[in-house]
Amino acid sequence: MEEIYKELQRLGFSQYECKAYIGLLKHHPITGYEISKRTGVPRSMIYEVVGKLVEKGAVYIVPSEPVTYSPLPARELIARQRRQFEQSFDYLEKELAAMESEREVDVIKRIDGDELVIAEMKELIGNAKAELWLSIWEPQVPFIQTQIDGCCDEGIDVFTVLFGKAETRVGNTYHHDYMSPEVAEERMGGRLTIAARDVEEVLIGNFALGKSAWAVKTRDPALVLVAMEYIRHDIMFAEVTKELGPEKVEALWRTRPDLYHVVTGKRFK
Amino acid sequence: MEEIYKELQRLGFSQYECKAYIGLLKHHPITGYEISKRTGVPRSMIYEVVGKLVEKGAVYIVPSEPVTYSPLPARELIARQRRQFEQSFDYLEKELAAMESEREVDVIKRIDGDELVIAEMKELIGNAKAELWLSIWEPQVPFIQTQIDGCCDEGIDVFTVLFGKAETRVGNTYHHDYMSPEVAEERMGGRLTIAARDVEEVLIGNFALGKSAWAVKTRDPALVLVAMEYIRHDIMFAEVTKELGPEKVEALWRTRPDLYHVVTGKRFK
DNA sequence: TTATAGTAAGTATAATACTAACTACTAAAG
DNA sequence: CTTTAGTAGTTAGTATTATACTTACTATAA
């Protein structure tokens, strides 16, 4: 119920307007007095509130004695709002795009918050034209799966290093099993996540457990290249591991504890 | 420009947020101080304002010294908002429809304001399933033309009495030329406009020049029938006029000035 | 006299919008 | 070598508006 109020308020209705409208949906036509009784909106406010709803076209006046009110059917209200917002979107898309200046290539943008980071990843993946390099962790996969499948369908080359279950497949998938995920996480100070597309743009993020995710995004050619090569080396190493067997690789690491263990503590703030 | 602000504000941005975002679109990346300078948003507010934009994902932080900001490209901002609102709409459509009670047949709903009356007409026309009877005036035609064309394409019978140019065609169109539009307008106290569909629902409206339009809408079978028959008689009379010639009909009227002239003054309040 | 229908006046709160005055740093001009 | 102007940002306080909430009042009809 609260959820419904929240969504309606995003469309420009006040709390009282929501209550009055939903009250009317449930029973109509009724007087202002009765809307107030049923919904808990104060009697002294109800005529102002329904007045606004009438102006917006969400409620009809039924000319009876005394005057009663009837709601616009829910489907039609939503359909109207949808049309109006679509118009706004079309208009704004055109107008805003027109006044936009060129983007700088060498800026590095920071993004904070799980949802926003995911949104940026989806966008970057959706913008891929020829190739896509990913280094991702199982828990994030469901959020971006559909975008990636879209890429695969368009014939875009997708190469993924995945920290997670062997069954999960995301494009050409290589499982990062020459080093345990725990060690990788410790080394990086979190779950390092990378998405690079078309040697043009890269997002480097960190999903630390319990903390809010963050990421940086850039078109700086040097950074894009480093991130891409990093993933490619990971993939080549996975291939080597497959060839030699994990034991030999493991042994190789053990002779170099300085490389195997965390060196500088947390690498990210 | 004002228009753009208004539309953006409907999407949940404050005046200052609009200014800051648009300022950033025009030039980026820049510091908060410079956004303030360019947009007129007070320096003392700018960090709170861009902070909100960053939270909403509409602006990136560019980690430089000093910190600068960069906007999410307009297309992507709009695309995101579109997705979010679509979700809201889908959710609300389902939830609200679920709690809606049956509509009463015999209520008469009143609608005030040009835009709302037009919106209701469009909806009624769009809901037609088998037949549609219209009595409309030229100036309203462009607003509802597309809906009517939709009906014609679906094979719905559309009968229209039109007060307006002979060239304008709206379904099966009959031009109301046995009485001058001026006289008709005087008789009715405005431009009486009717739309009836499927012997089920009718809208009776009045577009008076210079004043705000109003209408009533009902499913009361008696009213629907009266309105429909009224239009049908008009059409039959137009046919008679075509047969006899306008002169004879004119002469017929002249012998009955009580019918020809306004009887009760303004018929509508 | 009780329930219905509606109005008037006033308060509380939060979000937004606006102003003034302050610190701190840098770079150029006198 | 200080003064001035510009950049960058903070703190505090006010005005305005929209929304939310009370209390108290007038009618009227069963």
Tab-separated table of N, CA, C and O in Angstrom, chain B residues 19 38 44 53 57 70 74 97 101 118 126 130 145 178-179 198 209 212 225-226 231 233 245 253 257 267 269:
chain	number	residue	atom	x	y	z
B	19	LYS	N	18.756	23.871	-13.391
B	19	LYS	CA	19.739	24.843	-13.824
B	19	LYS	C	21.142	24.258	-13.780
B	19	LYS	O	21.935	24.431	-14.710
B	38	ARG	N	27.890	30.185	-13.598
B	38	ARG	CA	27.235	30.115	-14.903
B	38	ARG	C	25.710	30.079	-14.798
B	38	ARG	O	25.012	30.588	-15.685
B	44	SER	N	26.139	29.067	-2.105
B	44	SER	CA	25.904	28.397	-0.828
B	44	SER	C	24.981	27.182	-0.973
B	44	SER	O	24.833	26.391	-0.049
B	53	LEU	N	21.897	15.647	-7.397
B	53	LEU	CA	21.993	15.170	-8.778
B	53	LEU	C	22.897	13.942	-8.861
B	53	LEU	O	22.620	13.010	-9.613
B	57	GLY	N	22.088	10.045	-9.911
B	57	GLY	CA	22.807	9.477	-11.040
B	57	GLY	C	22.773	10.367	-12.267
B	57	GLY	O	23.100	9.931	-13.364
B	70	SER	N	30.485	16.387	-14.020
B	70	SER	CA	30.184	16.134	-15.420
B	70	SER	C	28.762	15.577	-15.487
B	70	SER	O	28.366	14.811	-14.616
B	74	ALA	N	22.457	13.656	-21.941
B	74	ALA	CA	21.010	13.870	-21.913
B	74	ALA	C	20.235	12.623	-22.339
B	74	ALA	O	19.281	12.219	-21.679
B	97	ALA	N	-5.860	-1.257	-10.706
B	97	ALA	CA	-6.972	-1.948	-11.366
B	97	ALA	C	-7.535	-3.015	-10.437
B	97	ALA	O	-8.739	-3.267	-10.415
B	101	SER	N	-13.513	-0.809	-7.863
B	101	SER	CA	-14.840	-1.424	-7.779
B	101	SER	C	-15.589	-1.187	-9.085
B	101	SER	O	-15.179	-0.387	-9.912
B	118	ILE	N	-11.474	17.506	-24.227
B	118	ILE	CA	-10.896	16.862	-25.414
B	118	ILE	C	-10.348	15.478	-25.064
B	118	ILE	O	-10.563	14.501	-25.785
B	126	GLY	N	-11.859	6.383	-28.684
B	126	GLY	CA	-10.944	5.238	-28.705
B	126	GLY	C	-11.580	3.958	-28.190
B	126	GLY	O	-11.171	2.858	-28.555
B	130	ALA	N	-18.304	-0.679	-32.057
B	130	ALA	CA	-19.132	-0.981	-33.237
B	130	ALA	C	-19.603	0.271	-33.973
B	130	ALA	O	-19.573	0.328	-35.194
B	145	GLN	N	-9.029	13.923	-34.693
B	145	GLN	CA	-8.963	13.321	-36.027
B	145	GLN	C	-8.305	11.932	-36.006
B	145	GLN	O	-8.840	10.971	-36.558
B	178	TYR	N	-28.465	23.187	-43.294
B	178	TYR	CA	-29.834	23.669	-43.425
B	178	TYR	C	-30.087	24.778	-42.400
B	178	TYR	O	-31.061	25.481	-42.465
B	179	MET	N	-29.184	24.915	-41.435
B	179	MET	CA	-29.277	26.033	-40.504
B	179	MET	C	-27.864	26.605	-40.376
B	179	MET	O	-26.906	25.853	-40.309
B	198	ASP	N	-21.602	3.060	-29.382
B	198	ASP	CA	-22.077	1.709	-29.084
B	198	ASP	C	-23.360	1.655	-28.255
B	198	ASP	O	-23.582	0.665	-27.536
B	209	LEU	N	-17.228	29.996	-27.280
B	209	LEU	CA	-16.059	30.809	-27.631
B	209	LEU	C	-15.672	31.716	-26.465
B	209	LEU	O	-16.534	32.346	-25.851
B	212	SER	N	-14.329	28.626	-21.017
B	212	SER	CA	-13.776	27.288	-20.857
B	212	SER	C	-14.844	26.255	-21.210
B	212	SER	O	-16.012	26.417	-20.862
B	225	LEU	N	-29.341	7.252	-25.590
B	225	LEU	CA	-30.286	7.079	-26.690
B	225	LEU	C	-30.756	8.424	-27.244
B	225	LEU	O	-30.784	8.640	-28.459
B	226	VAL	N	-31.098	9.328	-26.347
B	226	VAL	CA	-31.565	10.652	-26.774
B	226	VAL	C	-30.513	11.335	-27.635
B	226	VAL	O	-30.811	11.864	-28.710
B	231	ILE	N	-28.664	13.094	-33.078
B	231	ILE	CA	-27.722	13.167	-34.199
B	231	ILE	C	-28.326	12.528	-35.445
B	231	ILE	O	-28.238	13.057	-36.552
B	233	HIS	N	-31.426	12.234	-36.269
B	233	HIS	CA	-32.427	13.125	-36.861
B	233	HIS	C	-31.752	14.238	-37.642
B	233	HIS	O	-32.201	14.600	-38.729
B	245	GLY	N	-33.711	20.717	-51.591
B	245	GLY	CA	-33.005	21.976	-51.851
B	245	GLY	C	-33.141	22.894	-50.653
B	245	GLY	O	-34.180	22.909	-49.989
B	253	TRP	N	-38.862	26.684	-42.481
B	253	TRP	CA	-38.495	27.224	-41.174
B	253	TRP	C	-39.150	28.587	-40.948
B	253	TRP	O	-39.656	28.865	-39.877
B	257	PRO	N	-41.472	30.773	-37.010
B	257	PRO	CA	-40.410	31.530	-36.318
B	257	PRO	C	-40.203	31.063	-34.874
B	257	PRO	O	-39.122	31.181	-34.320
B	267	ARG	N	-29.568	28.185	-23.231
B	267	ARG	CA	-30.079	26.890	-22.771
B	267	ARG	C	-29.184	26.271	-21.714
B	267	ARG	O	-29.568	25.426	-20.943
B	269	LYS	N	-26.144	26.786	-18.678
B	269	LYS	CA	-25.645	27.798	-17.714
B	269	LYS	C	-24.297	28.283	-18.155
B	269	LYS	O	-23.300	28.097	-17.756
